[in-house]
Structures are given as structure tokens and as C-alpha cells.
mmCIF file of C-alpha atoms in Angstrom:
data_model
loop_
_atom_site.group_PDB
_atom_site.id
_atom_site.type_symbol
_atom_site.label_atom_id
_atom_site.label_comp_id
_atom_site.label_asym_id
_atom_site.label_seq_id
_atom_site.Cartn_x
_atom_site.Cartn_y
_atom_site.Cartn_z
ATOM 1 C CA UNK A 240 0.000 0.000 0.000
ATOM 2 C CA UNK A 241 2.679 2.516 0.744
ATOM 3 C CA UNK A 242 4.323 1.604 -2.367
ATOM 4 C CA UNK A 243 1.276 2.317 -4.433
ATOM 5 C CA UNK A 244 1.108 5.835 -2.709
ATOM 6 C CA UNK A 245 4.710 6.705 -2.949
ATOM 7 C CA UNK A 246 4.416 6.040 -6.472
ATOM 8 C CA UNK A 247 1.384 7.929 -6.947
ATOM 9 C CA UNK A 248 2.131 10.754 -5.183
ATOM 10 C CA UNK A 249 5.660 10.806 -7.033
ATOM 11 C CA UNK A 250 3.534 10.757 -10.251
ATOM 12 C CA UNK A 251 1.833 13.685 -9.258
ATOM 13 C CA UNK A 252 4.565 15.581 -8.413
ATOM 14 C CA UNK A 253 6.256 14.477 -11.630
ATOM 15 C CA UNK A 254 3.401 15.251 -13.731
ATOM 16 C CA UNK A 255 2.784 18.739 -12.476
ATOM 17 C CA UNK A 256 6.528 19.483 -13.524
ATOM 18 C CA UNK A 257 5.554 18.005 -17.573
ATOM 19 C CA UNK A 258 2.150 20.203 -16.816
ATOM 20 C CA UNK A 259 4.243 23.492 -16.294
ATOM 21 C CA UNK A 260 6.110 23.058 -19.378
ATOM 22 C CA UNK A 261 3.391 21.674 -21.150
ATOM 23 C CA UNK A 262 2.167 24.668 -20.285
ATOM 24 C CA UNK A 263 4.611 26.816 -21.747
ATOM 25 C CA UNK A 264 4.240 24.870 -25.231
ATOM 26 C CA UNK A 265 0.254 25.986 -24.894
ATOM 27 C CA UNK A 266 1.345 29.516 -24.163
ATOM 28 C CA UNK A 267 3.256 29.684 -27.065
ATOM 29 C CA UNK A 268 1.185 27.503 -29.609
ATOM 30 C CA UNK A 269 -1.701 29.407 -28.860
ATOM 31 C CA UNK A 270 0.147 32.847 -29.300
ATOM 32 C CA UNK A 271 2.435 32.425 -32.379
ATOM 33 C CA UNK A 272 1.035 28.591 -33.825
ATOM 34 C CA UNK A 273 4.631 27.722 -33.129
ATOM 35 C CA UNK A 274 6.262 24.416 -31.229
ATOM 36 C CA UNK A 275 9.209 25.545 -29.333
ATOM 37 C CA UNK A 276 11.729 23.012 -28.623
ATOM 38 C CA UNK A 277 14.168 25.408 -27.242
ATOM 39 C CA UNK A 278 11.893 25.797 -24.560
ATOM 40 C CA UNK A 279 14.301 23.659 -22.410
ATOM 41 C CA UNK A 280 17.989 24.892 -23.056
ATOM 42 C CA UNK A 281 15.838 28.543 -22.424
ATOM 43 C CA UNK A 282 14.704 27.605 -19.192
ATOM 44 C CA UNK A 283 18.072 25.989 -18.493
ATOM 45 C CA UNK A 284 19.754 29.298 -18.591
ATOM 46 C CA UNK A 285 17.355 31.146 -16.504
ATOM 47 C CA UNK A 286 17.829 28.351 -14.014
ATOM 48 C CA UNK A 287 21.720 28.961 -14.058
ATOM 49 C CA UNK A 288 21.064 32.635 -13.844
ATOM 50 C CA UNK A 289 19.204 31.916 -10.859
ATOM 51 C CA UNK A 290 21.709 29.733 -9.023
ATOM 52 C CA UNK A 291 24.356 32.649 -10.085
ATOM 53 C CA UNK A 292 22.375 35.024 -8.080
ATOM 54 C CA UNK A 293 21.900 32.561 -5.018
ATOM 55 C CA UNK A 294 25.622 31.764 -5.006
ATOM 56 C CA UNK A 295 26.021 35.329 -4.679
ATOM 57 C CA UNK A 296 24.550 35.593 -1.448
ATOM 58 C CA UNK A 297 20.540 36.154 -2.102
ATOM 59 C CA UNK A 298 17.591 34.705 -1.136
ATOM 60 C CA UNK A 299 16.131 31.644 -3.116
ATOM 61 C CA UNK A 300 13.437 34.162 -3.703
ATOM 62 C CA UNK A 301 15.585 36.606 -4.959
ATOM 63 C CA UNK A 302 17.142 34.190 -7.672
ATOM 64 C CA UNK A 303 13.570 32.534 -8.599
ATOM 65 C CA UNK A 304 12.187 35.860 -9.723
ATOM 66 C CA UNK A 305 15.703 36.643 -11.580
ATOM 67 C CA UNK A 306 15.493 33.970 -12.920
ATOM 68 C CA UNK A 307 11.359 34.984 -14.275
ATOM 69 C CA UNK A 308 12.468 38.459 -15.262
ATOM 70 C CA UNK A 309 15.504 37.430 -17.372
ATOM 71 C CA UNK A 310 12.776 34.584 -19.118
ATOM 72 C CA UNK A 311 10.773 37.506 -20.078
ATOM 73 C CA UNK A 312 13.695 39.420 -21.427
ATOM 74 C CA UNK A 313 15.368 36.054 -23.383
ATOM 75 C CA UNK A 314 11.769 35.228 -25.047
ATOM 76 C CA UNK A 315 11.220 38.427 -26.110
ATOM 77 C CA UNK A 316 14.687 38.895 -27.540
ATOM 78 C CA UNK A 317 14.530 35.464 -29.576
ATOM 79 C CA UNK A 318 11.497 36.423 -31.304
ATOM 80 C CA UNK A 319 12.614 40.150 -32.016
ATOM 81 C CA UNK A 320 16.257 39.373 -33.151
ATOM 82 C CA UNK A 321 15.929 35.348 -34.605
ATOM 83 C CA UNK A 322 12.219 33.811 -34.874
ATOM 84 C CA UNK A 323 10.515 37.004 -36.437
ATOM 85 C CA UNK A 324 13.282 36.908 -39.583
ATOM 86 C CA UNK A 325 12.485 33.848 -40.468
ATOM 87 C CA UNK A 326 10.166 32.899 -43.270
ATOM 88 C CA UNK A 327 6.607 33.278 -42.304
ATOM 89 C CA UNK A 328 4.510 31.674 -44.991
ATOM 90 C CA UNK A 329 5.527 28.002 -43.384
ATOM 91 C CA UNK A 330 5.643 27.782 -39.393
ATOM 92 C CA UNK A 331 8.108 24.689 -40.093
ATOM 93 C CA UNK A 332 10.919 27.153 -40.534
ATOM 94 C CA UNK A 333 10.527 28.411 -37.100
ATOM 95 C CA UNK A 334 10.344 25.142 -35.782
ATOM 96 C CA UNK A 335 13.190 24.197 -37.290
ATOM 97 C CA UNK A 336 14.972 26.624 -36.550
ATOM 98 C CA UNK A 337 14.251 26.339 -32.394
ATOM 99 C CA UNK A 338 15.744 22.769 -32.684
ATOM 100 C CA UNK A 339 19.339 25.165 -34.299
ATOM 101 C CA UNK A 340 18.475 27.345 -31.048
ATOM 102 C CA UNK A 341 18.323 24.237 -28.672
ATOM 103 C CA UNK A 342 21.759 23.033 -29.728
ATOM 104 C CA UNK A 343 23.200 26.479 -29.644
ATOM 105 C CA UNK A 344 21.998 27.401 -26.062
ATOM 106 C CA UNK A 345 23.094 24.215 -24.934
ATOM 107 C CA UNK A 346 27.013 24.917 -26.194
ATOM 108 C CA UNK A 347 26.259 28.759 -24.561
ATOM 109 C CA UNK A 348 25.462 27.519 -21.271
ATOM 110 C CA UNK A 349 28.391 24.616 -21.204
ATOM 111 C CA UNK A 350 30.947 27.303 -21.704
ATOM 112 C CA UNK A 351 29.833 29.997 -19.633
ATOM 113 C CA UNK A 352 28.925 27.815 -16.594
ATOM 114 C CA UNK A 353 30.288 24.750 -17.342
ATOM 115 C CA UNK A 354 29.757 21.123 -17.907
ATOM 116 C CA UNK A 355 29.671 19.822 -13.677
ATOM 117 C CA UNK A 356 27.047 19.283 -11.620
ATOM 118 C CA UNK A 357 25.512 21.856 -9.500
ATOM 119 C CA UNK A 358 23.436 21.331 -6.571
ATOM 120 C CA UNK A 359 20.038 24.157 -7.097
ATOM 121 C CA UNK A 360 18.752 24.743 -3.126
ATOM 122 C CA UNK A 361 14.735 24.379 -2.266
ATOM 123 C CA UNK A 362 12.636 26.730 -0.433
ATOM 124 C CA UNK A 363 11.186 24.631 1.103
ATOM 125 C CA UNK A 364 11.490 21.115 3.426
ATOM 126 C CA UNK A 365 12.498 18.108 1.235
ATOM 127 C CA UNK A 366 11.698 15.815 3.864
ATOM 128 C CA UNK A 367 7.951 13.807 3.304
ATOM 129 C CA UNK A 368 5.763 13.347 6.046
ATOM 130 C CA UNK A 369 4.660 10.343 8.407
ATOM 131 C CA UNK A 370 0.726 9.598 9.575
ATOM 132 C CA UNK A 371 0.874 6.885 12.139
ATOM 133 C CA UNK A 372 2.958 4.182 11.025
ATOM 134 C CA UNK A 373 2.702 5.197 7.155
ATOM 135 C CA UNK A 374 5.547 7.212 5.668
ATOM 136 C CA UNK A 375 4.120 9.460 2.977
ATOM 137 C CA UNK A 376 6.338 10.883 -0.019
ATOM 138 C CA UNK A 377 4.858 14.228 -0.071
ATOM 139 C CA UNK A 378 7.482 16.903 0.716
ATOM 140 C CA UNK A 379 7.050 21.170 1.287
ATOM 141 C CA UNK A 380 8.253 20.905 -1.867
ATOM 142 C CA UNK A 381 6.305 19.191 -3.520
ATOM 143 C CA UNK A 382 2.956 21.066 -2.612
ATOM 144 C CA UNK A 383 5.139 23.808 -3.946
ATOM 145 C CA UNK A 384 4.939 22.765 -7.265
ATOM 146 C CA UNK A 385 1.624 21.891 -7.141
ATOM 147 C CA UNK A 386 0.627 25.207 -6.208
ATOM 148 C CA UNK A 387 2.757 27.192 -8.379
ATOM 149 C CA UNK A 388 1.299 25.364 -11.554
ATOM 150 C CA UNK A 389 -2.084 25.939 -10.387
ATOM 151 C CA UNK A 390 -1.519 28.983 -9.819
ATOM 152 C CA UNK A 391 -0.175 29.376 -13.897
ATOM 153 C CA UNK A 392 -2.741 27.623 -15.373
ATOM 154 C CA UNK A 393 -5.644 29.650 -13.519
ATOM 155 C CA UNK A 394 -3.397 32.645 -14.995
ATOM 156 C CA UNK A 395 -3.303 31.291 -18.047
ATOM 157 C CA UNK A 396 -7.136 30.471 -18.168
ATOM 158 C CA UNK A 397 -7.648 34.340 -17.581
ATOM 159 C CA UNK A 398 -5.947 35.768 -19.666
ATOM 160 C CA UNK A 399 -6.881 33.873 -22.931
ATOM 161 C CA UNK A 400 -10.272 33.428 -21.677
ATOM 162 C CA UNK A 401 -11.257 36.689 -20.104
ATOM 163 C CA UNK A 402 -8.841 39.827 -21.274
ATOM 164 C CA UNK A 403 -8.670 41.674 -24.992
ATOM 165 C CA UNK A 404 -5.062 40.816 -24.493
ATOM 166 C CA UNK A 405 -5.687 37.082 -24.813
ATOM 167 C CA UNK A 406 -7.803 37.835 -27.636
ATOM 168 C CA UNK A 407 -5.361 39.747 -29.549
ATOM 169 C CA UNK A 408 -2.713 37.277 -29.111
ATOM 170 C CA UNK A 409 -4.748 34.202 -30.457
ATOM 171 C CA UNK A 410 -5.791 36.523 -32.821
ATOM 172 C CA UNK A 411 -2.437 37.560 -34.420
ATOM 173 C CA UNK A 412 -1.281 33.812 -33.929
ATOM 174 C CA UNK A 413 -4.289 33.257 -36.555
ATOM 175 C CA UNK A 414 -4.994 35.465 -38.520
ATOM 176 C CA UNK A 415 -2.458 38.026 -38.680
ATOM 177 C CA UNK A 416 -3.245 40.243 -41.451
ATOM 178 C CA UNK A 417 -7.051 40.599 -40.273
ATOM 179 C CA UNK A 418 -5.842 41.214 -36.814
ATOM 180 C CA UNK A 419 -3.285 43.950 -38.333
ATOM 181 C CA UNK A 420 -6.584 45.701 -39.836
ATOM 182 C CA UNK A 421 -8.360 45.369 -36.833
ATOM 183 C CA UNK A 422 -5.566 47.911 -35.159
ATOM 184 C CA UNK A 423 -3.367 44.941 -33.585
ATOM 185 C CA UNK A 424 -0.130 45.232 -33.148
ATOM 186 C CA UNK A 425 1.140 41.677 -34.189
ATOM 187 C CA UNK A 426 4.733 42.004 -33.414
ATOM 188 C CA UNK A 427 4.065 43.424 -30.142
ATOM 189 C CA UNK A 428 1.481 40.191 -29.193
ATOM 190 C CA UNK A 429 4.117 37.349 -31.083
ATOM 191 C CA UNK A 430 6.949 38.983 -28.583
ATOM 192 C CA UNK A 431 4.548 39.270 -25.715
ATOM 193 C CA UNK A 432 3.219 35.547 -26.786
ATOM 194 C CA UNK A 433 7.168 34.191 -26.866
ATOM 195 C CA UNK A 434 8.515 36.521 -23.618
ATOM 196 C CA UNK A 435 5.021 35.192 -21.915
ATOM 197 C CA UNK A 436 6.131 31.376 -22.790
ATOM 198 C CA UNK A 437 9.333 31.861 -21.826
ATOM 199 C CA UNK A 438 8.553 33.028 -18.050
ATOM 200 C CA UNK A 439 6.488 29.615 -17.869
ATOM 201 C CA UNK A 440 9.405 27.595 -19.142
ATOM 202 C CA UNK A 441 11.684 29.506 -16.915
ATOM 203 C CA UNK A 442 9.053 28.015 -14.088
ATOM 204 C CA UNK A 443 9.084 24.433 -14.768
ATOM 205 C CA UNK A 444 13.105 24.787 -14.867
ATOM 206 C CA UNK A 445 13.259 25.988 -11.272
ATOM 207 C CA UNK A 446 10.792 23.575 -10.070
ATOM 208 C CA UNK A 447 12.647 20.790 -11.287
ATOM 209 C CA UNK A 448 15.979 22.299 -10.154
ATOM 210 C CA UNK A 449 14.927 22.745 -6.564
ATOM 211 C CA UNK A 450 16.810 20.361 -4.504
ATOM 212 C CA UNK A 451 18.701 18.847 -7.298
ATOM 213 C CA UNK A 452 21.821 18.593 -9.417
ATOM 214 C CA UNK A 453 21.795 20.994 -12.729
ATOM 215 C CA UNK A 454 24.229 20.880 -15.707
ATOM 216 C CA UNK A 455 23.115 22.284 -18.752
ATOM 217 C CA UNK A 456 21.226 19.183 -20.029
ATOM 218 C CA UNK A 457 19.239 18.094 -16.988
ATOM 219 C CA UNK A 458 16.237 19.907 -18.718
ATOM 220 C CA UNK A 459 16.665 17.635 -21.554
ATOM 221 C CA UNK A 460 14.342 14.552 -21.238
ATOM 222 C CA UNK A 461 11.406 17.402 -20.144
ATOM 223 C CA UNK A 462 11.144 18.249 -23.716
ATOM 224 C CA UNK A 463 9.926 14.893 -25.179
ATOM 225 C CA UNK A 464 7.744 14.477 -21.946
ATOM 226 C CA UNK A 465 6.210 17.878 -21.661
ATOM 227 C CA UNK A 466 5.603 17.816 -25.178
ATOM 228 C CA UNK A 467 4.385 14.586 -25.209
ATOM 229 C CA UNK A 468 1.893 15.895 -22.167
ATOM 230 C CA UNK A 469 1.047 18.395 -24.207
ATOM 231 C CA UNK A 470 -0.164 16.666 -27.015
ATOM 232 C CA UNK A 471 -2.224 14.473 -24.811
ATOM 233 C CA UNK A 472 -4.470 17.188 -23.420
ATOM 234 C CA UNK A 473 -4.464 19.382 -27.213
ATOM 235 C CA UNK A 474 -1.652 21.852 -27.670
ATOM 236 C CA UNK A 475 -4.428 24.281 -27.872
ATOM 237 C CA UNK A 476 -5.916 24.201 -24.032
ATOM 238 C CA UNK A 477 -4.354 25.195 -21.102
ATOM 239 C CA UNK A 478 -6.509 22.466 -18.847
ATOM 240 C CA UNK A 479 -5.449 19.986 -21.415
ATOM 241 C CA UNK A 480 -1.659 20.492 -20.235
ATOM 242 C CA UNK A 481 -1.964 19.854 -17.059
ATOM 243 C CA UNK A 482 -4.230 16.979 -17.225
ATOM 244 C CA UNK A 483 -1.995 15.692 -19.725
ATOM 245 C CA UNK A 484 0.461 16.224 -17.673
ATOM 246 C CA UNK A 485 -0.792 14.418 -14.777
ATOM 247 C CA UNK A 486 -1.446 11.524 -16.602
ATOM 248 C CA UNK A 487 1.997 11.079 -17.901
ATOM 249 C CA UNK A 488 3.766 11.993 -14.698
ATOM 250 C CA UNK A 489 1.648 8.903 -12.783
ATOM 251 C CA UNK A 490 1.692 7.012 -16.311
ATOM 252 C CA UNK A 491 5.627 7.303 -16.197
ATOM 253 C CA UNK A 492 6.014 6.912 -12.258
ATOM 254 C CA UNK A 493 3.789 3.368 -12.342
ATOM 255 C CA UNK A 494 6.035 2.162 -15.107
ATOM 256 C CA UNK A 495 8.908 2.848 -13.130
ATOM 257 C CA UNK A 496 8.395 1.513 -10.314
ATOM 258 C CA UNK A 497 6.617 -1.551 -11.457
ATOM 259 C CA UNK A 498 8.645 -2.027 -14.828
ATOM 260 C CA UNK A 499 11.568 -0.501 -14.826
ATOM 261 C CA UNK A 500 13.493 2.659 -14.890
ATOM 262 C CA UNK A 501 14.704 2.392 -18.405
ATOM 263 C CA UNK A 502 11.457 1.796 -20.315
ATOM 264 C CA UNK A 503 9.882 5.254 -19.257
ATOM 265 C CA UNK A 504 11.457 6.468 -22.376
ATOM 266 C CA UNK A 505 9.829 3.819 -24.347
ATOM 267 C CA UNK A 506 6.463 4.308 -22.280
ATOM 268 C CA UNK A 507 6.357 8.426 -23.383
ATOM 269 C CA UNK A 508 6.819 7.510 -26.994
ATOM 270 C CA UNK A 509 4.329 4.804 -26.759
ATOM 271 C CA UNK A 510 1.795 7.207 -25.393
ATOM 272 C CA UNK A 511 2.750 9.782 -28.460
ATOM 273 C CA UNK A 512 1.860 7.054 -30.602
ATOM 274 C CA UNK A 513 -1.018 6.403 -29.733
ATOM 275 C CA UNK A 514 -2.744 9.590 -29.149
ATOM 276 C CA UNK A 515 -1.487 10.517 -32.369
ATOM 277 C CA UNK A 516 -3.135 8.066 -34.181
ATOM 278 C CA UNK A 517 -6.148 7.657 -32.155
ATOM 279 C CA UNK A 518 -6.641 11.402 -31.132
ATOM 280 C CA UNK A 519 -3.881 13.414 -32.789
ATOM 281 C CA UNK A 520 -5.839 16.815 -31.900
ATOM 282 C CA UNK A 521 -5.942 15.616 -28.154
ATOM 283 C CA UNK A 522 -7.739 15.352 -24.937
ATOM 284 C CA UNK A 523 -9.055 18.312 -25.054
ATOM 285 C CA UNK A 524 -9.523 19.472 -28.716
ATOM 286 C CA UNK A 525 -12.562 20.822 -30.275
ATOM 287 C CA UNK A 526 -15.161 22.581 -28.170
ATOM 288 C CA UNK A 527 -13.245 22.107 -24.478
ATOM 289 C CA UNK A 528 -9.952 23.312 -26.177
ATOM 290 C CA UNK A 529 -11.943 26.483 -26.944
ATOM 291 C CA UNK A 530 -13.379 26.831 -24.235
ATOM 292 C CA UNK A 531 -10.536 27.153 -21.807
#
């Protein structure tokens, strides 16, 4: 029994981790129609940013919303000075060109902080709790991250669902010479949509950071699970990410600890395989999708 609830409650954790950065994909699909798979190495270098400012003698706190701001500022500056000179009229360019970015990030980060192993401190207690004679795997932490993504999606849900802003965005992600005669400024909502995406990335990074070792490719396997997660729930909803990323992170966390560490991998791509060919628009697509 305890083993069925420490993996659970792992999964949970876990999945709320794939949710934030699912999240980010949402953010950004939903903004510019546009899969970033730099997402990680991004979020990777606010992390580091972060831990720079910690090592330096200030709070966690301090660092985590360093570590927000300069996500803001590195979104916005890929879209103004690389994504937004690429060829429009296919959105495959820009996603090809995000898989150049991860690569190039990557090489960035491993020679300005170097290839080692850094430990990233937690706010809070990384110690789980006990009720009666019952150990339970659920650390300060780990409500943390619950919260937090919560917290983002209901965000999230707001603003697309409830502000002109959220309009506008979707709008110039759709149709963008309509929304231009409309009086939208597209290249003000694309670099909102990408510095926006990048803050949410730069969120899932520090969660998974908190207590643990970083080097600048511990962010690595997130991308094939958030966007996997992602998928699952329809890269158009917001409440699609998270459920989809619930259901992989206790998906993934039942396969490891009944089957194995090493076929999680094989697991995630499994699950892409079949939702693509059974529902390749998602969870969540059509009317639900819209609606949140």
C-alpha cells in the first residue's frame, strides 16, 4: 500500500513538472502557432542565472524571480532578433529553426557555466511526512509545485479566456493580417506571446531544479515528456496540459516503479503514438480546447 502511494504521489509531483512546461508549449502555440523546442535549453539558462544570483549571497526568492524576469527578457529577444526573420509563410521554418536554437543554447550555457554538476537549493522542506505508522512521499516541496502550476494555469485560463489581451494574441497567432486591420499590433502580441512562454518555461526549470543537481542538459528529457503531455491534453488548451500532464507523470512513475526505470522512455513515446493516431488533436480538442 505505501508503495502504491509513494508512487502515486511521485507521479503527481512528476506530472505537475511536464504540466508546467506543457504549459509553456500551450502559451506559445496558442500565441504564435509555433512548437518551441528550445523551450528547455531557455529555461536551463534562466535556471543557471538563478543559481548565479543565489551563489552570490541572495535569497532563493531573490534568484527565482531573476530567474522569471531574465525569461521575459530572453523570449522576447529570440522572437525580435531570430524567430521574427524567419520565413513566415511556413511555421516549419521556425520550428526548425528552435531545434538550431536548442543546440546552440546548450554549447552557450556549457561554456559559460560549465559542464559539472551543480546542486540548485529548495525553499522549502524536502523531507515527506509520516501519519501513524505510514511514511508518505509528499514533501514542502512538492505542494510547492503543485501550487505554483495551479496557480499558472488559472493565470493562463484568464488571460486567454477573459482579457482583450488574450484575444489579440490568439488573434495575431491566426490570422495576422485581419488582426493587423483590426488595429493589432502583431509584433508586439508574437513577442509578448514568446517573452510570456518563456517566463512559464523559466518556471518548470526551477521547479525541477529545486533540490537537485543541474548541468546544462538536466532539462533535456522534459522536452519529449512535456511535449508529449502536451499533445495528450491538445496543444491548444491550457486544462489539457496539465491533465496531460498528470497523466503522464503517474503514467511514467507506475512504469517505473513496477517495470523498470529504463522503459519510461519507451512508455512516453508509446503514449505519443497512440494519441497521435487515435486522437492526434488531443484530450481536449474541439469545443473544451476552446473553451478554456
Amino acid at each position: 500500500m505505501q508503495q502504491l502511494l509513494t508512487i502515486l504521489l511521485n507521479g503527481v509531483t512528476s506530472g505537475m513538472i511536464y504540466a508546467a512546461f506543457a504549459l509553456a508549449l500551450v502559451l506559445i502555440w496558442r500565441s504564435t502557432r509555433i512548437v518551441n523546442f528550445a523551450q528547455a535549453p531557455m529555461a536551463m539558462l534562466t535556471t543557471y542565472i538563478a543559481l548565479v544570483v543565489i551563489d552570490a549571497g541572495y535569497s532563493y526568492w531573490i534568484g527565482f524571480a531573476a530567474a522569471l524576469v531574465s525569461g521575459l527578457i530572453l523570449g522576447a529577444l529570440v522572437e525580435r532578433l531570430v524567430i521574427r526573420f524567419v520565413d513566415s509563410s511556413s511555421h516549419i521554418n521556425a520550428v526548425i529553426l528552435t531545434l538550431g536554437l536548442f543546440i546552440v543554447i546548450h554549447a552557450l550555457a556549457a561554456i559559460i557555466f560549465g559542464n559539472q554538476f551543480r546542486s540548485f537549493p529548495a525553499p522549502f522542506g524536502l523531507t515527506g511526512r509520516t501519519i501513524g505508522d505510514m511514511n508518505i512521499a509528499l514533501t514542502g516541496y512538492d505542494i510547492f509545485k503543485v501550487v505554483a502550476v495551479l496557480i499558472v494555469f488559472g493565470l493562463l485560463v484568464l488571460l486567454f479566456r477573459f482579457t482583450d489581451l488574450g484575444l489579440k494574441m490568439r488573434a495575431s497567432a491566426f490570422e495576422q493580417e485581419v488582426a493587423k486591420l483590426l488595429g493589432v499590433r502583431v509584433s508586439r502580441m508574437l513577442t509578448l506571446g514568446w517573452a510570456l512562454a518563456a517566463v512559464v518555461g523559466s518556471l518548470a526549470g526551477l521547479l525541477i531544479a529545486g533540490g537537485s543537481l543541474v548541468h546544462p542538459g538536466y532539462m533535456d528529457s522534459i522536452v519529449v515528456f512535456g511535449f508529449v503531455a502536451a499533445v495528450l491534453g491538445g496543444l491548444d488548451s491550457p486544462g489539457g496540459a496539465v491533465v496531460g500532464g498528470l497523466l503522464m507523470g503517474v503514467g511514467l512513475s507506475f512504469v517505473s516503479g513496477y517495470l523498470g526505470q529504463d522503459l519510461v522512455a519507451l512508455a512516453a513515446l508509446i503514449i505519443l503514438i497512440v494519441v497521435l493516431l487515435l486522437r492526434p488533436s488531443g484530450l481536449f480538442a474541439g469545443t473544451a480546447a476552446r473553451r478554456v
